[in-house]
Short mmCIF file of C-alpha atoms and ligand atoms in Angstrom, two decimals:
data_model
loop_
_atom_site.label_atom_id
_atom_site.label_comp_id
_atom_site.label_asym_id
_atom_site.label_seq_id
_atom_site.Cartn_x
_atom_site.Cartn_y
_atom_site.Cartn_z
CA UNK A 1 0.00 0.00 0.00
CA UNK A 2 1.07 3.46 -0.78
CA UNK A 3 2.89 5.60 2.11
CA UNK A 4 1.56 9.08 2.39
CA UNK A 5 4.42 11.65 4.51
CA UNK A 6 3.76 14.79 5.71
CA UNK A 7 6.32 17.41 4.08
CA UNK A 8 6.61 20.45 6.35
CA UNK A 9 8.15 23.90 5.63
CA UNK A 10 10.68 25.63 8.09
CA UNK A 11 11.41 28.92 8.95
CA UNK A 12 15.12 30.37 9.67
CA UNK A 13 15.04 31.91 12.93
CA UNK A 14 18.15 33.59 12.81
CA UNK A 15 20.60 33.13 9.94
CA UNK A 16 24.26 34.37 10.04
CA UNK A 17 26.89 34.57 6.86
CA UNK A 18 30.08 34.07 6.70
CA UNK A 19 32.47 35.38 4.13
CA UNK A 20 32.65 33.08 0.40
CA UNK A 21 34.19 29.83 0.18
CA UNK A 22 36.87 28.28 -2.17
CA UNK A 23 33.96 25.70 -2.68
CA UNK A 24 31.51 28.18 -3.67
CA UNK A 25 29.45 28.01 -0.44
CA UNK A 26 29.17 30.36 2.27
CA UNK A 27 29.65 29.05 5.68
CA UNK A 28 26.58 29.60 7.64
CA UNK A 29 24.91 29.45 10.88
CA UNK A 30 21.40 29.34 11.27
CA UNK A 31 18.02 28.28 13.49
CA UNK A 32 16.03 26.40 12.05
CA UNK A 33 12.38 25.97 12.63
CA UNK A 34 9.76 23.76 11.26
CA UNK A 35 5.96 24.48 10.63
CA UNK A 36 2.61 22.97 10.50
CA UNK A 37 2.46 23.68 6.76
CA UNK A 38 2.69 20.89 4.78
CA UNK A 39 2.52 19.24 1.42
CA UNK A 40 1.59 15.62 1.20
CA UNK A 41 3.95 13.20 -0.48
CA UNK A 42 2.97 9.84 -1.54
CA UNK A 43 5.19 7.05 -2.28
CA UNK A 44 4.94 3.57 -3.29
CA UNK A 45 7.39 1.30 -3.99
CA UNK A 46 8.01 -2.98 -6.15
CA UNK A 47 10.81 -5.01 -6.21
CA UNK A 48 11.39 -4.74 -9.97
CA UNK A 49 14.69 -5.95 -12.38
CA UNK A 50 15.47 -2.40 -13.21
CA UNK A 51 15.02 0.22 -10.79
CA UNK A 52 12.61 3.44 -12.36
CA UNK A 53 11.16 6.47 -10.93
CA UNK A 54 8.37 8.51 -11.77
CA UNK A 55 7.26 11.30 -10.56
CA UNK A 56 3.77 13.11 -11.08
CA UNK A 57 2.37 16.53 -8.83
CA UNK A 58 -0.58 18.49 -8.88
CA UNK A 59 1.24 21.55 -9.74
CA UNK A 60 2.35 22.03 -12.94
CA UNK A 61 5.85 23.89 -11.94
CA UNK A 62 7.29 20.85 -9.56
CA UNK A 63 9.71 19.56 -11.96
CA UNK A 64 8.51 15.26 -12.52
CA UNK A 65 12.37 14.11 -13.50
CA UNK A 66 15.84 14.13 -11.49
CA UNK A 67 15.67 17.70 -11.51
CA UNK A 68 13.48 17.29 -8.84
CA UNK A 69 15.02 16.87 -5.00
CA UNK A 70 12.67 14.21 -4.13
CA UNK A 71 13.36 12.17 -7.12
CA UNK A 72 17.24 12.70 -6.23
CA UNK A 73 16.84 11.25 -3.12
CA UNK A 74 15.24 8.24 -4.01
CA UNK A 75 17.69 7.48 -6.67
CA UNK A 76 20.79 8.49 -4.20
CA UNK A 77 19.04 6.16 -1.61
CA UNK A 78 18.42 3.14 -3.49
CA UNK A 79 21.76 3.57 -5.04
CA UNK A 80 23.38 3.30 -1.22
CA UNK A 81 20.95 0.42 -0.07
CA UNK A 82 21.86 -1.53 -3.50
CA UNK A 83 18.06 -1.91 -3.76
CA UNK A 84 16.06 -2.34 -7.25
CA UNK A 85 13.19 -1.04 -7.31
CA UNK A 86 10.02 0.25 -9.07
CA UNK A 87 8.93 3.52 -7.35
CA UNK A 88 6.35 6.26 -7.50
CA UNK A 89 5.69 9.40 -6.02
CA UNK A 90 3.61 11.95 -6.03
CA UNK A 91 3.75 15.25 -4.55
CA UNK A 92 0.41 17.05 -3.56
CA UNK A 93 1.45 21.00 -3.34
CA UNK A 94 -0.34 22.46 -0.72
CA UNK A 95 3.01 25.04 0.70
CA UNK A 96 3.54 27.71 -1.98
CA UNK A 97 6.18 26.95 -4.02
CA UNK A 98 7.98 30.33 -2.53
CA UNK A 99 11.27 30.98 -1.77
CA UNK A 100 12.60 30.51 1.72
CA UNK A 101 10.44 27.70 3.29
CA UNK A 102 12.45 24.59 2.03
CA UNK A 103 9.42 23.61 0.41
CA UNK A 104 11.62 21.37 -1.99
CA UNK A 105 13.95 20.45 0.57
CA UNK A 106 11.21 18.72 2.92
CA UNK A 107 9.69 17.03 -0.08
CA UNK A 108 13.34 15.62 -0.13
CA UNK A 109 12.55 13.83 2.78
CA UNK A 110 9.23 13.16 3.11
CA UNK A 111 10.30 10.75 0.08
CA UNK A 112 12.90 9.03 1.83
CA UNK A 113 10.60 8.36 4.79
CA UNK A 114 7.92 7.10 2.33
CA UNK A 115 10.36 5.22 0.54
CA UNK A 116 12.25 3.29 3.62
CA UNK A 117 8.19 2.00 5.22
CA UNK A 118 7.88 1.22 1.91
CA UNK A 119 11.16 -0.73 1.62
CA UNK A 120 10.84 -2.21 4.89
CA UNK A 121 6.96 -3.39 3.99
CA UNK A 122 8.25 -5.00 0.94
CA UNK A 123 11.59 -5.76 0.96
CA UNK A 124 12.27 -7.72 4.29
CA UNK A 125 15.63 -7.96 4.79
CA UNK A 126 16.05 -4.26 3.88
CA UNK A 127 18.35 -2.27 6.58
CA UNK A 128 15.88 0.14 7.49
CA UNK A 129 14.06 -2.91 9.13
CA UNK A 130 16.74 -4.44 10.75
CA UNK A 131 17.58 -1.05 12.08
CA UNK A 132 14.27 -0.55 13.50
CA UNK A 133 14.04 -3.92 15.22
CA UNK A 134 17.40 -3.49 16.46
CA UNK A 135 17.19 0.09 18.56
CA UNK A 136 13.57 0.36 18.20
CA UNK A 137 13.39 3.74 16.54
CA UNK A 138 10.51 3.67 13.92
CA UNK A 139 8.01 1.09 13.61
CA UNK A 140 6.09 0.38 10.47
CA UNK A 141 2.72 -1.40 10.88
CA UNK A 142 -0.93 -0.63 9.78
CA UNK A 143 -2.15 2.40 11.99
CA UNK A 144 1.50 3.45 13.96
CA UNK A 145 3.22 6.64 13.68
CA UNK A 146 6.82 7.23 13.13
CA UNK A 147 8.27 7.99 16.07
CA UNK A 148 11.69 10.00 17.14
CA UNK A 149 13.89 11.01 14.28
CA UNK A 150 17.51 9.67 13.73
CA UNK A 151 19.88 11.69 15.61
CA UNK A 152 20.54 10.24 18.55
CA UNK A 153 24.41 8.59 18.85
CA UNK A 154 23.34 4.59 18.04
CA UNK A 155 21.26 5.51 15.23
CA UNK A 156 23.85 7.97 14.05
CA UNK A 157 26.24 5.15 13.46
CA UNK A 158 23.80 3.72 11.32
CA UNK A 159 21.31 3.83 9.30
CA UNK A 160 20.91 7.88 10.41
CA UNK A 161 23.87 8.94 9.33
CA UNK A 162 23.98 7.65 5.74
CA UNK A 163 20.46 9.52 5.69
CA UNK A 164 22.12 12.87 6.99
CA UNK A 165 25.26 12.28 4.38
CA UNK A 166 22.91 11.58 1.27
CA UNK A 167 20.31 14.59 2.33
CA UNK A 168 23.28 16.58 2.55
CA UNK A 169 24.13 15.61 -1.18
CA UNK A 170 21.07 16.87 -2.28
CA UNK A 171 20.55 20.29 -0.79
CA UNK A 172 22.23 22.22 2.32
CA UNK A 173 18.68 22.31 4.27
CA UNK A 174 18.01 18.91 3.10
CA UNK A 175 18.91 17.56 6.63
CA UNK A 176 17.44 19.36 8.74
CA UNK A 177 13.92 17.64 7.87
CA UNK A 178 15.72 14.21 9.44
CA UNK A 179 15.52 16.44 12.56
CA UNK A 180 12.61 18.71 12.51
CA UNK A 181 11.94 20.98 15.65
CA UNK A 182 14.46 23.93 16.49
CA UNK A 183 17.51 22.72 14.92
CA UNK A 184 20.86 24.44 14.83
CA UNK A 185 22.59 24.79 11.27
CA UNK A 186 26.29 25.11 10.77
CA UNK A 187 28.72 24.84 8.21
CA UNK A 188 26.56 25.33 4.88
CA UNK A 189 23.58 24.30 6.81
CA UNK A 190 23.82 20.79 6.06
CA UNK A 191 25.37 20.16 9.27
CA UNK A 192 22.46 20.13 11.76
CA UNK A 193 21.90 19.83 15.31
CA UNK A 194 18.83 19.25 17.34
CA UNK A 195 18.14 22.42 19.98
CA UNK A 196 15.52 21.97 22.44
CA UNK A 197 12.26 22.88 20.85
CA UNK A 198 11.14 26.88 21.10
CA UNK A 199 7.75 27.31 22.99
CA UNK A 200 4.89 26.37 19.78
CA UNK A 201 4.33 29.78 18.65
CA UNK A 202 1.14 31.17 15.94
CA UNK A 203 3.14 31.85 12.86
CA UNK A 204 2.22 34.05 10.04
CA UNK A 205 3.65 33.50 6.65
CA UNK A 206 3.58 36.16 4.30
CA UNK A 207 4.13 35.23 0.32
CA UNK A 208 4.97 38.14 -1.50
CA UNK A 209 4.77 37.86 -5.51
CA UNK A 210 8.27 38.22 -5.16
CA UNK A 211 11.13 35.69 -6.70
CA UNK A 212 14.45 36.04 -4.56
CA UNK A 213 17.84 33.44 -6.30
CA UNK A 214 19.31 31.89 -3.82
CA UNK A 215 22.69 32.07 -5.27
CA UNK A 216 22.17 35.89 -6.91
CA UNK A 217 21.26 36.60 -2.80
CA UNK A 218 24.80 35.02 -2.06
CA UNK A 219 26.53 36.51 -4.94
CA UNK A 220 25.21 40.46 -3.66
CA UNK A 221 26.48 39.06 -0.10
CA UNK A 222 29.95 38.60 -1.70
CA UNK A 223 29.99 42.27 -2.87
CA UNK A 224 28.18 44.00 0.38
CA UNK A 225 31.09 42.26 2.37
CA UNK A 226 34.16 43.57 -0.14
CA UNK A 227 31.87 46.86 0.38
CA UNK A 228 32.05 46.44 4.32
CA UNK A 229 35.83 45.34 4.39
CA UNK A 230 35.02 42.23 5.87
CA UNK A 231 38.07 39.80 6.30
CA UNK A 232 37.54 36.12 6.37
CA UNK A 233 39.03 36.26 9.77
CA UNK A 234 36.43 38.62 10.75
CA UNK A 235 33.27 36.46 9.31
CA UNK A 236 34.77 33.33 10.93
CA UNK A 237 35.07 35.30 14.43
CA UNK A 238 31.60 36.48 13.64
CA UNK A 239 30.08 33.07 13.30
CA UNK A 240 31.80 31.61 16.16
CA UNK A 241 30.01 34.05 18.53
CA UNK A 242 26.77 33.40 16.72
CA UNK A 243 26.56 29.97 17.23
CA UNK A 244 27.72 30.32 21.05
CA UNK A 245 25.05 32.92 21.23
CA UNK A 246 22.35 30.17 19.95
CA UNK A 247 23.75 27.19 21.76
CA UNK A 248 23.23 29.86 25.02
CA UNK A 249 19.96 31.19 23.80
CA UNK A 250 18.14 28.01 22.69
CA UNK A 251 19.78 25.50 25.25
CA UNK A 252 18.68 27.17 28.68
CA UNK A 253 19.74 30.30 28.37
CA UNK A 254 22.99 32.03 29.63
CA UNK A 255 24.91 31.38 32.88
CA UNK A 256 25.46 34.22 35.87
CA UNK A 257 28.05 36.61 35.17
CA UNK A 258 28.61 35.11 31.87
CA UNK A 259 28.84 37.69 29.30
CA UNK A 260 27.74 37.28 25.56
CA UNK A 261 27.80 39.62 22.71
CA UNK A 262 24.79 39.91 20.31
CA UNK A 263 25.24 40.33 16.46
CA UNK A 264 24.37 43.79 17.04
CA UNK A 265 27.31 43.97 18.98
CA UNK A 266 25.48 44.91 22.64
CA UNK A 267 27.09 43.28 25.87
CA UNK A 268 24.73 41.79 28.10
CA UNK A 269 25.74 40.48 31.34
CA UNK A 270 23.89 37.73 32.73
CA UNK A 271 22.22 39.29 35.73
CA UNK A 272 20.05 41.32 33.07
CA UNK A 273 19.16 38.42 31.15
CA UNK A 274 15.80 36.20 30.97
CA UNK A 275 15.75 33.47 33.34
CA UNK A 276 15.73 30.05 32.70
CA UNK A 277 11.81 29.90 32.31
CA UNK A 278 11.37 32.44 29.62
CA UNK A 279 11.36 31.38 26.10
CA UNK A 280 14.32 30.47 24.23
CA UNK A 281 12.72 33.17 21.36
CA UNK A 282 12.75 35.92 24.03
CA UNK A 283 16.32 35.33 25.23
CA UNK A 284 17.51 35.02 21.64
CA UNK A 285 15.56 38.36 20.89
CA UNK A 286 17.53 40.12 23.25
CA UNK A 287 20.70 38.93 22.43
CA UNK A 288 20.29 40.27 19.08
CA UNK A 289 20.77 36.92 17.58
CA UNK A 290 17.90 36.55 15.50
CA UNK A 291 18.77 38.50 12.70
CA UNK A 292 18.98 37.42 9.30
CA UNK A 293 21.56 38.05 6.94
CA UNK A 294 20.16 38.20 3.72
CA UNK A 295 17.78 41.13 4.93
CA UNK A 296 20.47 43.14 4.41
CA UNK A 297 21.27 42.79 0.22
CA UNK A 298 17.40 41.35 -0.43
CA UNK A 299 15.47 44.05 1.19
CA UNK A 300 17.82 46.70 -0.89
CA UNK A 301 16.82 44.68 -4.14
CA UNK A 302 12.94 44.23 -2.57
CA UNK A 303 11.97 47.29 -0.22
CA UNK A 304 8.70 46.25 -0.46
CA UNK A 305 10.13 42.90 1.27
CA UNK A 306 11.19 45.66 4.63
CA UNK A 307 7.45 46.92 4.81
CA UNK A 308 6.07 43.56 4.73
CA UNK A 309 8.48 42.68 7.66
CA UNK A 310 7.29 45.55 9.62
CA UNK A 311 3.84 44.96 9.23
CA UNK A 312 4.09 41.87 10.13
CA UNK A 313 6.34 43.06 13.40
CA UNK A 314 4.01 45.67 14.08
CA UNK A 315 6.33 46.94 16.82
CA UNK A 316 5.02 49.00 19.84
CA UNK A 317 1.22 47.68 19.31
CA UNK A 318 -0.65 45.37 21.36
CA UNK A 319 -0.39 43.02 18.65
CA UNK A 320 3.33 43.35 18.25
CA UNK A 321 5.40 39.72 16.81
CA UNK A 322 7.41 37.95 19.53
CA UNK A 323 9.40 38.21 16.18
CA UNK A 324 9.90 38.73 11.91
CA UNK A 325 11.84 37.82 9.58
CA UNK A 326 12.85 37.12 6.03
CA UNK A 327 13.04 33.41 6.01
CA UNK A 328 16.30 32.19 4.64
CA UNK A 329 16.87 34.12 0.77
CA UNK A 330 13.05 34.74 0.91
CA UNK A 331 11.04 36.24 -0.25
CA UNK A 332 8.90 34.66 2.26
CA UNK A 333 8.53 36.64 5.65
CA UNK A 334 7.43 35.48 8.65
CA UNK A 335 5.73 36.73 12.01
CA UNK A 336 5.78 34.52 15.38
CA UNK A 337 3.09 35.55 18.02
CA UNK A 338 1.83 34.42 20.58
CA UNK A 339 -1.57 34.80 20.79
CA UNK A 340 -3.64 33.41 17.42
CA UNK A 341 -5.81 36.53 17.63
CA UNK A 342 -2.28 38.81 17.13
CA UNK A 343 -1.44 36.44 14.28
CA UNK A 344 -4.99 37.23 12.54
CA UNK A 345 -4.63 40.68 13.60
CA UNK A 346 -1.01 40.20 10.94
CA UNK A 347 -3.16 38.66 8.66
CA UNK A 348 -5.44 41.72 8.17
CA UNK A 349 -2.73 44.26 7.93
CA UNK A 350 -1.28 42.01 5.17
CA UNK A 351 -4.56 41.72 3.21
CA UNK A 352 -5.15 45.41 3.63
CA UNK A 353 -1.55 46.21 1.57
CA UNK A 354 -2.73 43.49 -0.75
CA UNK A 355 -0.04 40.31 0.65
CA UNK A 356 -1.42 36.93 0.50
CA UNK A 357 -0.42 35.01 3.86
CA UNK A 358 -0.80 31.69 5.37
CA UNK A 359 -1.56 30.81 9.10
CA UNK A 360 0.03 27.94 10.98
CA UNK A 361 1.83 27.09 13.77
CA UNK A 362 5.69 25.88 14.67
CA UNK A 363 5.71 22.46 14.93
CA UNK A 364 8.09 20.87 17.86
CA UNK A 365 10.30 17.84 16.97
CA UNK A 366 8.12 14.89 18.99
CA UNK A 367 4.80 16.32 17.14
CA UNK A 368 6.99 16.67 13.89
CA UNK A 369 7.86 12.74 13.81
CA UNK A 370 4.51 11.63 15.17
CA UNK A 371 2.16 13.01 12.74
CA UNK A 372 4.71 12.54 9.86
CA UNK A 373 3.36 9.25 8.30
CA UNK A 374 -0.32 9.37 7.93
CA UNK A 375 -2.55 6.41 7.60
CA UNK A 376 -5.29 8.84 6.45
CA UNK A 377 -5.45 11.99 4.78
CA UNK A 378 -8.12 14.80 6.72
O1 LIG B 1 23.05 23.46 -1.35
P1 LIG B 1 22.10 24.10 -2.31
O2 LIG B 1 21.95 23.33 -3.59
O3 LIG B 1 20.79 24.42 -1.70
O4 LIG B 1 22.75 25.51 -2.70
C1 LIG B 1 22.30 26.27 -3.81
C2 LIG B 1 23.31 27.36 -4.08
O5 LIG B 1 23.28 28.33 -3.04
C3 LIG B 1 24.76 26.89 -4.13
O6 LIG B 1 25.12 26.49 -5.41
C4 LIG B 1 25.52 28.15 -3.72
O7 LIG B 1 25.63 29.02 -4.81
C5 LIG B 1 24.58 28.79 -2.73
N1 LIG B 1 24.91 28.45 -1.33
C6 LIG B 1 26.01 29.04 -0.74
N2 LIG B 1 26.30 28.76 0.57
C7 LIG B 1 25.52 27.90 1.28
C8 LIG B 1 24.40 27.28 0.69
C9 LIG B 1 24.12 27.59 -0.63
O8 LIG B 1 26.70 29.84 -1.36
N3 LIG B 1 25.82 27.68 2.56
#
């Protein structure tokens, strides 16, 4: 029988950028968040004498060959496990196909999930089965749920790693859907780390008729830094502090006396900060660690992009965002609140300057892998 996967966007939380690479990446570091939205992705797979893929969507611009990411992980998977088989899938757009959510990237891996129960269903000695019996970490009869994602040490000696290595062939936020949840991103963002999840938040998504290139985005980085002076050494040392700044802000907040510097460059010493029982998104906040980036060379290209953040922010209202954002190159924006009335409130403000927007929720890691393979569509 056909495995249906949930494929959920993410937001960045915070995304920092280091200076080019000799590889032609940037190093990165980034929050990552993952959302209610989803698309559905449907996979079925036969033991066959020549492996084949096809690949059919409702929307007409998902690409149905090996252009597409969830075709290439298939192919790269199968490849690894040695497997021949017959496969379908079918991707049911739902998440507009818009910049910045990792639309593409999830659909990545909501194939490989399909594809593995479906492995395991029908080809029995197939490793993902073993694996499961072995440490317990997914099970795959009629009616269960998927349960805790593979990141934990055993599993990333296994079976999890390979998944992280191939995901990482495909896309740099290809892996982070093998997490979901608050995740930490370093290196080009491929290399992900599971943060304790951020209080569930009402998100707004706003989806401006905008297109934003991800590389073009990079490429104007390139020049804003040889604009700025900025040194390699200086980018590195930049990044360093980031991510301490995260690990701090995300993983209980920051000791006594200890003293951290935001991106914006303000000291805070620890007596001033949150304590330990006020959200992770709040202590970030005011270490000035939540910025993004790519605001900086996208909302010169897209000022409209600016006023939709600051609607969405609405600062010094009632109705004020714990937080906004351009999500990764964009052009989507986000707004995090936490009260759903504030997020509607968004909504209407984005209607009224004619911006289409979507209403969901952050999703945290536990309800991320529970709900992810679903016996029946609602
Ligand atoms: O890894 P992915 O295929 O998503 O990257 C698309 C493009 O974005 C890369 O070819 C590169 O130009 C740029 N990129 C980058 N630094 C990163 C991630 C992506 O320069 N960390």
């Amino acid at each position: 029988m056909p495995t249906t996967v949930r494929s959920h966007a993410k937001i960045n939380l915070g995304l920092g950028i280091g200076a080019p690479r000799a590889d032609g990446f940037h190093s990165l570091v980034t929050v990552y968040q993952t959302l209610e939205l989803h698309d559905w992705v449907t996979v079925s797979a036969r033991p066959a004498a020549e492996t084949t893929i096809r690949l059919t969507s409702n929307d007409n611009r998902v690409p149905t060959d090996h252009n597409n990411t969830a075709w290439k992980m298939v192919e790269l998977a199968l490849a690894s496990l040695q497997c021949i088989a017959d496969v379908e899938i079918h991707i049911d757009k739902r998440l507009p196909v818009q910049g910045g959510l990792g639309a593409g990237s999830a659909n990545a891996i909501a194939a490989l999930v399909g594809l593995e129960r479906e492995l395991a269903g029908v080809f029995p000695s197939h490793p993902s089965s073993e694996e499961r019996s072995k440490d317990g970490a997914r099970e795959s009869g009629a009616g269960e749920t998927a349960s805790i994602p593979p990141f934990d040490q055993q599993q990333l000696e296994g079976w999890g790693s390979r998944n992280l290595e191939l995901a990482a062939q495909v896309g740099s936020d290809v892996p982070l859907f093998l997490i979901g949840g608050t995740i930490l991103g370093l290196d080009r963002g491929q290399e992900v780390y599971p943060l304790p999840d951020i209080d569930p938040a009402w998100c707004v998504v706003a989806l401006p008729q905008i297109s934003v290139s991800t590389p073009q985005a990079f490429r104007d980085w390139d020049a804003l830094c040889v604009e700025q002076c900025l040194t390699q050494e200086a980018s590195a040392g930049k990044l360093k502090q980031l991510s301490r700044a995260y690990a701090s802000a995300f993983a209980g907040g920051f000791p006594r006396g200890e003293r951290e510097v935001g991106s914006s460059g303000v000291l805070s010493s620890g007596e001033d900060l949150a304590g330990p029982r006020e959200s992770a998104l709040v202590r970030a906040g005011i270490h000035g660690c939540l910025q993004n980036d790519f605001e900086q060379v996208v909302f010169r290209q897209h000022p409209s992009l600016a006023e939709i953040k600051r609607i969405l922010a609405a600062p010094g209202t009632p109705e004020a965002a714990l937080h906004a954002s351009l999500s990764g190159s964009g052009s989507a924006l986000y707004g995090l609140y936490q009260a759903r009335g504030d997020a509607e409130a968004a909504q209407v403000r984005l209607e009224a300057a004619g911006v289409r927007s979507q209403l969901t929720r952050t999703v945290q890691r536990p309800v991320y892998w529970r709900g992810m393979i679903v016996e029946e569509r609602h």
